[in-house]
Coordinates of C-alpha atoms and ligand atoms in Angstrom, one line a residue:
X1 CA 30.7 -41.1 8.0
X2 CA 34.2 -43.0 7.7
X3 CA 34.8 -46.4 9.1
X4 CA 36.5 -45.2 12.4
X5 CA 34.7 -42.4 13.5
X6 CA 31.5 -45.1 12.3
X7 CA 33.4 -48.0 14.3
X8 CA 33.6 -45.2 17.6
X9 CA 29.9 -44.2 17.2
X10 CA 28.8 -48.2 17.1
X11 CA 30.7 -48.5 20.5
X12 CA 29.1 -45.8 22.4
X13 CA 26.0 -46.8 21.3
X14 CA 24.0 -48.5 24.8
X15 CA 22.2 -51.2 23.0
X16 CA 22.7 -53.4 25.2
X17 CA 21.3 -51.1 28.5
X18 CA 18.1 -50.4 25.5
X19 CA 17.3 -54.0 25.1
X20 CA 16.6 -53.8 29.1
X21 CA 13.8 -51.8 28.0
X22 CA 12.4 -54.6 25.7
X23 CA 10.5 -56.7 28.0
X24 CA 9.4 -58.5 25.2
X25 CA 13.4 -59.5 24.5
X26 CA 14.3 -60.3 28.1
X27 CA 11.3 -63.1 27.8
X28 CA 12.3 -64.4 24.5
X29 CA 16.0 -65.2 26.0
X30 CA 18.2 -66.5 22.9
X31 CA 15.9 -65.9 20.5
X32 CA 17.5 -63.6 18.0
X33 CA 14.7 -61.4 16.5
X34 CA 15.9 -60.5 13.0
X35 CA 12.5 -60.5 11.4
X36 CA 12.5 -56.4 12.4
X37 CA 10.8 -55.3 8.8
X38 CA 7.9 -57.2 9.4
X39 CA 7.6 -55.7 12.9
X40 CA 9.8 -55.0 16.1
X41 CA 9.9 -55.5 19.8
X42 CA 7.8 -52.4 21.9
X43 CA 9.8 -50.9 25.0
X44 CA 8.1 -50.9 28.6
X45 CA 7.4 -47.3 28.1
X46 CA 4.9 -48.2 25.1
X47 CA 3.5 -51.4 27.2
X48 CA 3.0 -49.0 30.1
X49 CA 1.1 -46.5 27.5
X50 CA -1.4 -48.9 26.0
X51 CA -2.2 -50.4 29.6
X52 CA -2.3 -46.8 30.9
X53 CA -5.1 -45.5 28.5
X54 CA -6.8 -48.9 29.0
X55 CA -7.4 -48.6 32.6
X56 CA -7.9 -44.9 32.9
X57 CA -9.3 -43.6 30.2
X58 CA -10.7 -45.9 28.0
X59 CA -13.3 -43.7 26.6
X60 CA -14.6 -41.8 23.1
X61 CA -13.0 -38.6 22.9
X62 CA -15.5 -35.2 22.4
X63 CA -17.3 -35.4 26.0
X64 CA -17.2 -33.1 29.0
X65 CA -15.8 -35.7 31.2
X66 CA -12.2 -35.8 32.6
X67 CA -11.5 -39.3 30.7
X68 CA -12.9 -38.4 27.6
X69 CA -10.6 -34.5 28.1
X70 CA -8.1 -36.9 28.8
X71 CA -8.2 -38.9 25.4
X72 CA -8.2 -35.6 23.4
X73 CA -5.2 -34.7 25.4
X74 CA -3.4 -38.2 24.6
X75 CA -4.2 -37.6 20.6
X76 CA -3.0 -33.8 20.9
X77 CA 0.0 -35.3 22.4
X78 CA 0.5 -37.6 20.2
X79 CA -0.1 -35.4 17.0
X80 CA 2.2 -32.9 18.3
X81 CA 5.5 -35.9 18.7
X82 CA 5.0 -37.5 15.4
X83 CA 4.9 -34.2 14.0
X84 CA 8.1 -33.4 15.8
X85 CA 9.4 -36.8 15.0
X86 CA 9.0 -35.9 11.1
X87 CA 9.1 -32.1 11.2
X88 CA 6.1 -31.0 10.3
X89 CA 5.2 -27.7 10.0
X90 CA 2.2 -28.3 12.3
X91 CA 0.4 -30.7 14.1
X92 CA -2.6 -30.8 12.4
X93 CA -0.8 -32.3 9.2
X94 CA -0.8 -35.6 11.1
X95 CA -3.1 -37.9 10.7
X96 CA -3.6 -41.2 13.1
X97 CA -5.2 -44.4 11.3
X98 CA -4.9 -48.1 10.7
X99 CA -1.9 -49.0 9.0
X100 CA 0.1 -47.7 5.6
X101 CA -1.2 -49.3 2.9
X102 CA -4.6 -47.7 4.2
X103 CA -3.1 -44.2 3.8
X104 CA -1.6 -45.2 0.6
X105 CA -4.8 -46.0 -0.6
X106 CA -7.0 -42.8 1.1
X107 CA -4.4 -40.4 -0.8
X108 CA -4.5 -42.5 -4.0
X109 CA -8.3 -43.2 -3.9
X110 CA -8.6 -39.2 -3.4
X111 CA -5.9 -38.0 -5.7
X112 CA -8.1 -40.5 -8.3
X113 CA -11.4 -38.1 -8.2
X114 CA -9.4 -35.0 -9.7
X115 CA -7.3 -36.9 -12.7
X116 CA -7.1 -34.3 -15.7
X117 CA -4.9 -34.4 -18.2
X118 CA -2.3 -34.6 -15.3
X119 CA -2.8 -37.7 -15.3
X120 CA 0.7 -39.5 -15.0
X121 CA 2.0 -41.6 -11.9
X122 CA 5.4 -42.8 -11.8
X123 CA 5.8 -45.9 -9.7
X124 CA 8.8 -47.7 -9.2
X125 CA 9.7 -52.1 -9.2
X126 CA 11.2 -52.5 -5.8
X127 CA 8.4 -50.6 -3.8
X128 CA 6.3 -52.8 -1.2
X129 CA 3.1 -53.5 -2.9
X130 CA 1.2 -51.3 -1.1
X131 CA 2.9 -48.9 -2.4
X132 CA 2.3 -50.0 -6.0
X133 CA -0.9 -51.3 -6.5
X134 CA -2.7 -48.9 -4.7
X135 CA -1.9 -46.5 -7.6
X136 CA -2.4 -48.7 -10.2
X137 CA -5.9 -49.6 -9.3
X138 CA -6.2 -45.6 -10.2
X139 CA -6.0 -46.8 -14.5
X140 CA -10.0 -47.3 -14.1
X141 CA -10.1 -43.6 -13.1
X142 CA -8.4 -42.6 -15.9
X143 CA -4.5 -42.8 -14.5
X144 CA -1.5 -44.1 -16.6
X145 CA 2.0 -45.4 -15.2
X146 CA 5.2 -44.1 -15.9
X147 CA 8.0 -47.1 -14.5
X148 CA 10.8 -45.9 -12.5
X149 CA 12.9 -49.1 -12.5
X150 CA 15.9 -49.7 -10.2
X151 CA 19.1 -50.4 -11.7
X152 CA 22.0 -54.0 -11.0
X153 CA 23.2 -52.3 -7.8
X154 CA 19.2 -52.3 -6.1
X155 CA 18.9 -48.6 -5.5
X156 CA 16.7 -46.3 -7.4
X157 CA 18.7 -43.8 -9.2
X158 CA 17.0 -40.3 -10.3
X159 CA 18.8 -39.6 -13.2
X160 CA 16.2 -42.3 -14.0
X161 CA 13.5 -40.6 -13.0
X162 CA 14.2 -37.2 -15.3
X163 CA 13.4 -38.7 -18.6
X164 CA 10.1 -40.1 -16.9
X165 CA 8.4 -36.7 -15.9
X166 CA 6.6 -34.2 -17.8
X167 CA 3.8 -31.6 -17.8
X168 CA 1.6 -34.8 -17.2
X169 CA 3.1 -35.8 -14.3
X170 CA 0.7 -36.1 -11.4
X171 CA 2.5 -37.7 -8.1
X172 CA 5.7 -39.6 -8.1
X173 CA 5.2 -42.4 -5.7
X174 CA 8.8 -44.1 -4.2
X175 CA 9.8 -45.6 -1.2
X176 CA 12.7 -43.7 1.2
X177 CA 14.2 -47.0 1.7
X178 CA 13.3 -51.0 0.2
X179 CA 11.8 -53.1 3.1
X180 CA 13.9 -56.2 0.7
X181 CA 17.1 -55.2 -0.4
X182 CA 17.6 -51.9 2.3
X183 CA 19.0 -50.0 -0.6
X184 CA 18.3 -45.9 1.0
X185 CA 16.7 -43.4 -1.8
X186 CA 18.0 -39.9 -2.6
X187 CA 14.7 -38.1 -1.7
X188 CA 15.3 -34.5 -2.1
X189 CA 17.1 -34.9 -5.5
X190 CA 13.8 -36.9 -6.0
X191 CA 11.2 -34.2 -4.6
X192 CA 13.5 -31.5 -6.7
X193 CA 13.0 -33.5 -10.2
X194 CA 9.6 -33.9 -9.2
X195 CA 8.7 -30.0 -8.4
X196 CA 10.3 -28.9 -11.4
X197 CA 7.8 -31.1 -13.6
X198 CA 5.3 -29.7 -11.4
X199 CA 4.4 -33.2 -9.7
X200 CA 3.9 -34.0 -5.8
X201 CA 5.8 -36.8 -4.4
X202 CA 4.3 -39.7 -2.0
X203 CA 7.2 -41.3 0.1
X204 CA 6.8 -44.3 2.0
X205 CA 8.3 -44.2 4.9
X206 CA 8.0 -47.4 6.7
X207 CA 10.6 -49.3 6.0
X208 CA 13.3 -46.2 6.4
X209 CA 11.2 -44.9 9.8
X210 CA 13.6 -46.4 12.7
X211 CA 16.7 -46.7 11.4
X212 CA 17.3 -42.6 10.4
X213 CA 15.8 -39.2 11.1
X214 CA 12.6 -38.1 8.7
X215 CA 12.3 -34.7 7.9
X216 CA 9.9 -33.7 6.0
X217 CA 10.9 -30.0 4.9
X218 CA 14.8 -30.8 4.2
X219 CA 13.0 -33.8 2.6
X220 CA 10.7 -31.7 0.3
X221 CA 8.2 -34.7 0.0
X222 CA 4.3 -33.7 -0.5
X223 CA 3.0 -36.6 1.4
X224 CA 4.4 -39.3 3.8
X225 CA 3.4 -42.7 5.2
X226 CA 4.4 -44.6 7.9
X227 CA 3.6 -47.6 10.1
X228 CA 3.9 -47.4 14.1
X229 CA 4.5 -51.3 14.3
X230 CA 7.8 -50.6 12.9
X231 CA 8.9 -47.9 15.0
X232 CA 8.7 -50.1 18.2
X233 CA 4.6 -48.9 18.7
X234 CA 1.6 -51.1 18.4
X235 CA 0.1 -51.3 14.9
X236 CA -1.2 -48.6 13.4
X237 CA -0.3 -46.0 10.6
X238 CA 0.3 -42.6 10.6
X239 CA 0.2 -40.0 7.2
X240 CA 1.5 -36.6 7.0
X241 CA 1.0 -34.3 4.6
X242 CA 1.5 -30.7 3.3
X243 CA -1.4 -29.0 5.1
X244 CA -2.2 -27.3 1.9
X245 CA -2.7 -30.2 -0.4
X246 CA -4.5 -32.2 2.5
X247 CA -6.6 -29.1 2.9
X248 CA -7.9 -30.0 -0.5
X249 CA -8.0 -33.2 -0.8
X250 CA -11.0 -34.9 -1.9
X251 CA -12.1 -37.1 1.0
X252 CA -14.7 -39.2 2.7
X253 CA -15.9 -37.9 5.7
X254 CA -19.6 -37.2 7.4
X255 CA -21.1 -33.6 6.4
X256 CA -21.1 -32.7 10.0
X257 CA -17.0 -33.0 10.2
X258 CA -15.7 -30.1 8.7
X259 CA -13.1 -30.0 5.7
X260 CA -10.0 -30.0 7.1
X261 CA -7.3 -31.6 8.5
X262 CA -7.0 -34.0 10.3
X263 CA -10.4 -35.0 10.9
X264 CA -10.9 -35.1 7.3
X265 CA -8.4 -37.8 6.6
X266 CA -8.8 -39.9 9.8
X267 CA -12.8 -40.9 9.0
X268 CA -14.3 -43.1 12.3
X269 CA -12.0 -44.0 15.4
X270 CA -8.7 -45.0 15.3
X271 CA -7.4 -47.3 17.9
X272 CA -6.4 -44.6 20.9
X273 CA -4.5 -46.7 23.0
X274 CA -2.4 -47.4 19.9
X275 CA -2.4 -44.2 19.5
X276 CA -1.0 -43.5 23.1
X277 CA 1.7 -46.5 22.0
X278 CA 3.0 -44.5 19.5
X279 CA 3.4 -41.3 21.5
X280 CA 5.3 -43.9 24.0
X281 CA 7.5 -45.1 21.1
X282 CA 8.6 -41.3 19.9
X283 CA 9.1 -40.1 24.0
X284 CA 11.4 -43.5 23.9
X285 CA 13.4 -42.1 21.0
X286 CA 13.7 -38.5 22.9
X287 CA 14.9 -39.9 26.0
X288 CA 17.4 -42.1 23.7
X289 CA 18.7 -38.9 22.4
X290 CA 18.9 -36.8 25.7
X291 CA 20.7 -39.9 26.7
X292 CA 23.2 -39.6 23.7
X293 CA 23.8 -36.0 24.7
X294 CA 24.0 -36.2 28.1
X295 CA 21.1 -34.7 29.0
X296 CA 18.0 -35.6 31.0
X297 CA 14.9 -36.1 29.0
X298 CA 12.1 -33.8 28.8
X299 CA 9.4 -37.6 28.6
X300 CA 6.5 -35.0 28.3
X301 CA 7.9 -33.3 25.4
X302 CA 10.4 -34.9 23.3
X303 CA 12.5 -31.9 21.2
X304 CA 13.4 -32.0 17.4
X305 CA 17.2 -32.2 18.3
X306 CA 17.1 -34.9 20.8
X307 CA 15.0 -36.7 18.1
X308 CA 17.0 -36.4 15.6
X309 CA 20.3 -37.4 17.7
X310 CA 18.6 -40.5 18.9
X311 CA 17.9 -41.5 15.0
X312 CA 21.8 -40.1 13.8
X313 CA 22.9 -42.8 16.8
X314 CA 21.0 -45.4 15.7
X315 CA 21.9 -44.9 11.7
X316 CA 25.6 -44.9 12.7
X317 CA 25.4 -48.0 15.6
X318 CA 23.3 -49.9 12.5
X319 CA 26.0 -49.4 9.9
X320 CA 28.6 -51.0 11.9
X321 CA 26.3 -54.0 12.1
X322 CA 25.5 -53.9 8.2
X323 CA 28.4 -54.0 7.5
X324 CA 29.1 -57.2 10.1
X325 CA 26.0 -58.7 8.8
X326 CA 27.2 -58.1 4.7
X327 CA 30.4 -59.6 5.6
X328 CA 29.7 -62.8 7.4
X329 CA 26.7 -63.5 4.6
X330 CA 29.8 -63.4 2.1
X331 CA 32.2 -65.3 4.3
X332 CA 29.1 -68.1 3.8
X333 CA 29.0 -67.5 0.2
X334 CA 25.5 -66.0 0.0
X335 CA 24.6 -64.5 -3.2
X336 CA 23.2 -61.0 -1.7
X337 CA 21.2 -58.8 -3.8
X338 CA 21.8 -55.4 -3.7
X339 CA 24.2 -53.3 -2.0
X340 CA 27.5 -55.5 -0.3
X341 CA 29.9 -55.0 1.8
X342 CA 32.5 -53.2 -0.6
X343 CA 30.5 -50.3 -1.3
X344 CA 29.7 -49.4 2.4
X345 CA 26.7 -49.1 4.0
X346 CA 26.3 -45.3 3.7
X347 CA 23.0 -45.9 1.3
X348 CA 21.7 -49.0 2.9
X349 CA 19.6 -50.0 5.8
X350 CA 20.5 -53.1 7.7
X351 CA 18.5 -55.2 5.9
X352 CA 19.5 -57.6 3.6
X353 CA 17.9 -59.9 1.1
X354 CA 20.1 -62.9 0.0
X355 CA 20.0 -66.8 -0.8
X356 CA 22.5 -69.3 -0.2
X357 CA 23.0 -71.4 -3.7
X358 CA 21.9 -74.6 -3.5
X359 CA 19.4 -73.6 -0.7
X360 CA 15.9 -73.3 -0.7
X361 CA 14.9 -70.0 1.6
X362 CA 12.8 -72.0 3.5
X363 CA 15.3 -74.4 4.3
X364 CA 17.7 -71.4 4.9
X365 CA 15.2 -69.6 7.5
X366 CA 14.3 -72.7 9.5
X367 CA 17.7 -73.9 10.1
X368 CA 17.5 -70.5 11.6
X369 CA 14.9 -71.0 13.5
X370 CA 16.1 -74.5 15.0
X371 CA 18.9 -72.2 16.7
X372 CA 16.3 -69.6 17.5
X373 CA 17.0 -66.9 14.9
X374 CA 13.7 -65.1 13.5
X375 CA 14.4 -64.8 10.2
X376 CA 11.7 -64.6 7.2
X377 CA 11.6 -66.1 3.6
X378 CA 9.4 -65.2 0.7
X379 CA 8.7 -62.2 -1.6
X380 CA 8.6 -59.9 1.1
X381 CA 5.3 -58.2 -0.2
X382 CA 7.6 -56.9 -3.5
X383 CA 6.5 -59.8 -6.1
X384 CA 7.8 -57.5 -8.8
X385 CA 10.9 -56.8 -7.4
X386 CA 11.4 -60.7 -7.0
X387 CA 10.5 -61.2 -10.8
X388 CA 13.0 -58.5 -11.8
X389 CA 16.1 -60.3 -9.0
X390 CA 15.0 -63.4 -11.8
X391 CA 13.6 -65.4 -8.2
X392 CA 10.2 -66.9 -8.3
X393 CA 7.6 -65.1 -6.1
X394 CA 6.6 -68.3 -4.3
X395 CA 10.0 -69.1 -2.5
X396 CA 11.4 -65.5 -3.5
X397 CA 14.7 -64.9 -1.3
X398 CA 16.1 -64.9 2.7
X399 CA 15.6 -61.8 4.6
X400 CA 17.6 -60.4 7.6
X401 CA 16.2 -57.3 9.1
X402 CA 18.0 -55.9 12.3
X403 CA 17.1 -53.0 14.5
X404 CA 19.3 -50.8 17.3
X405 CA 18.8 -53.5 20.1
X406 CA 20.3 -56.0 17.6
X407 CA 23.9 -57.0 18.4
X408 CA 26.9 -58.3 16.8
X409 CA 27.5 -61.6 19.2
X410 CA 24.0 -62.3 18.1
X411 CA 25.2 -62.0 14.4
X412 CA 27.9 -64.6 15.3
X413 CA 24.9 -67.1 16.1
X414 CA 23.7 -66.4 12.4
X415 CA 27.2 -66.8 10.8
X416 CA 27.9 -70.1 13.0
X417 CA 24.0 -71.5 11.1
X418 CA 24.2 -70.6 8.1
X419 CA 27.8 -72.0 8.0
X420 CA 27.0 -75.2 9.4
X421 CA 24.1 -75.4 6.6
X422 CA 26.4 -75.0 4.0
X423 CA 28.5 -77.9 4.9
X424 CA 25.4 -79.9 5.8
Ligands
LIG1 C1 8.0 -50.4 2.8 C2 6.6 -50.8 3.3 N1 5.6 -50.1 2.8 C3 4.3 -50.5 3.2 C4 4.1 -51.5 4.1 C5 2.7 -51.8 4.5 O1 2.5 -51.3 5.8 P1 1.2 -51.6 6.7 O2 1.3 -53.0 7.1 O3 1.3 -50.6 7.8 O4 0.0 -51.3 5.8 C6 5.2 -52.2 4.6 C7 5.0 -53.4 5.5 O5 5.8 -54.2 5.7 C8 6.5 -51.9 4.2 O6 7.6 -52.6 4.6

């Protein structure tokens, strides 16, 4: 997108009108909640979810009983939007559990039994750890690492990746987007490589999840993890995958559930009323994109297009504050790592990793949060990615994080801190 027609989207975007939604945001008042990577803000809709299943039907799904037909309604529900929210092929390759790095670690600890001579797993050295060590613990099993390394500019680049697969090649396992440095990966060149080497490809998801539409087909990944605390849902974690390969995935579950998805990959009970959060948080997004396009939502039901115009107006609205955000960090003389301002914000997310010389991050992020701006320090659950930025993991770097209800007179309030920390 160029800068103007970028500049026109950002100012028909209504985030002020959605951060009347964020009850959570009306209470906090001036705080400025730029921690959004490490979780963000739920809208009334979700609160009114979660309470909803609490008081009516607060049940174990499987009985005869309206409640408990209820419950199984709510998780059909909610199968059926996330799978519309990433375009899944059908429902029942969505599966509703704990968190991410659990997922990560189902797939990997199942993907461990059948290691032949296939045995090769590329992982890369800005990934969240979750994403890394989960594989690596598969060496015992027989598993050895091929190291897709990001290059100065922070981005992954896949004519990288070529020289790393082969006929050995098992999974590749990357991130769509770096929870540090933002930094946005080409995943179909990625899944194309992959294929061709006759691998399967594991994105991670939740970082990239709500700032841009996930597809899964155009995509070409195999599997795909998110997290629903960072889509504006309670916690929880969600996994899709190709219903084939979950189909014969070697998993735990009790020999009375039968093998196949999803019941095979969501052992025990999950958390329904997070669940029902979640459907909440995708119905928020279709009503957000019915909004965009003038019509009126469909809240039972949320379609693929509305989806997917609610995340294009949210990508563009968050470049124009990137790109704010990239700037006023160099107008304070940051030292930012990764993408900047002059190469646009077309492959970056607005978050942005940086350090003010001189300045110890935890200095940096309390000043912050004297003026009531939630801002986090530290390695940002990527110690390898610190080592290989040349920052030690124990004070690591400054992270700002935004999300669609951030706004640019609330970036003023960070430019005006971290300027008045510079001269202090
Ligand atoms: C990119 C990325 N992957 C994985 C995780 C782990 O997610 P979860 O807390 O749901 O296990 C995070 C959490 O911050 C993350 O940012």
């Amino acid at each position: 997108m160029n800068p103007e027609t970028a500049s026109r989207a950002s100012a028909a975007f209504p985030a002020q009108a959605l951060r009347e939604q964020f009850p959570a945001l009306l209470r906090a008042g001036s705080c400025c909640f730029f921690d959004n990577a490490a979780g963000a803000q739920v809208p009334q809709m979700v609160l009114d979810a979660v309470n909803q299943h609490l008081l009516e039907h607060n049940v174990q799904r499987g009985g005869r009983y309206r409640q408990s037909i209820a419950v199984d309604d709510m998780i059909r529900r909610a199968r059926e939007h996330v799978g519309t929210f990433v375009n899944a092929r059908r429902p029942e390759e969505v599966a509703f559990g704990m968190n991410a790095t659990s997922f990560i670690r189902l797939i990997s600890l199942a993907i461990g039994q059948g290691l032949g001579r296939r045995n090769e797993i590329v992982v890369t050295d800005l990934d969240h750890e979750a994403n890394v060590a989960t594989w690596l613990v598969l060496e015992r099993l027989g598993a050895t690492f091929r190291w897709w390394r990001m290059r100065e500019d922070g981005c992954l680049h896949t004519e990288d990746l070529r020289p790393l697969l082969s006929e050995r090649t098992r999974l590749v396992a990357c991130t769509l987007a770096s929870n540090a440095l933002g930094s946005v990966l080409a995943a179909r060149a990625t899944a194309d490589l992959t294929h061709a080497a006759g691998g399967e490809l594991f994105l991670d998801a939740v970082h990239y999840a709500p700032h841009a539409p996930i597809d899964v087909q155009a995509f070409d990944c195999d599997y795909l993890v998110c997290s629903g605390y960072k889509i504006f849902a309670p916690h929880m974690g969600f996994l899709w995958g190709r219903y084939e390969l979950l189909a014969q995935l070697d998993t735990f579950r009790e020999d009375f559930i039968p093998d196949a998805p999803p019941g095979k990959i969501e052992a025990g009970t999950f958390i329904y009323e997070n669940v029902a959060g979640m459907a909440a948080a995708i119905e928020y997004f279709g009503a957000l994109g019915a909004a965009l396009s003038g019509r009126s939502a469909d809240g039972a039901r949320p379609r693929r297009a509305e989806l997917c115009v609610a995340m294009e107006g949210i990508r563009s609205y968050e470049q124009g504050l990137s790109l704010r955000l990239l700037e006023l960090l160099e107008e304070c003389g940051a030292e930012i790592y990764g993408l900047r301002a002059a190469r646009g914000t077309a492959q970056r997310l607005p978050t942005v990793l940086f350090n003010l010389p001189g300045v110890a991050p935890a200095r940096v992020t309390e000043a912050a949060a004297r003026a009531d701006i939630g801002i986090r320090d530290g390695h940002m659950y990527a110690p390898r990615l610190m080592k290989r930025l040349g920052l030690a993991v124990d004070s690591g770097a400054v992270r700002v994080s935004l999300a669609h209800y951030n706004t640019a007179p609330e970036l003023e309030r960070l430019r005006t801190t971290l300027a008045q920390l510079r001269r202090s």
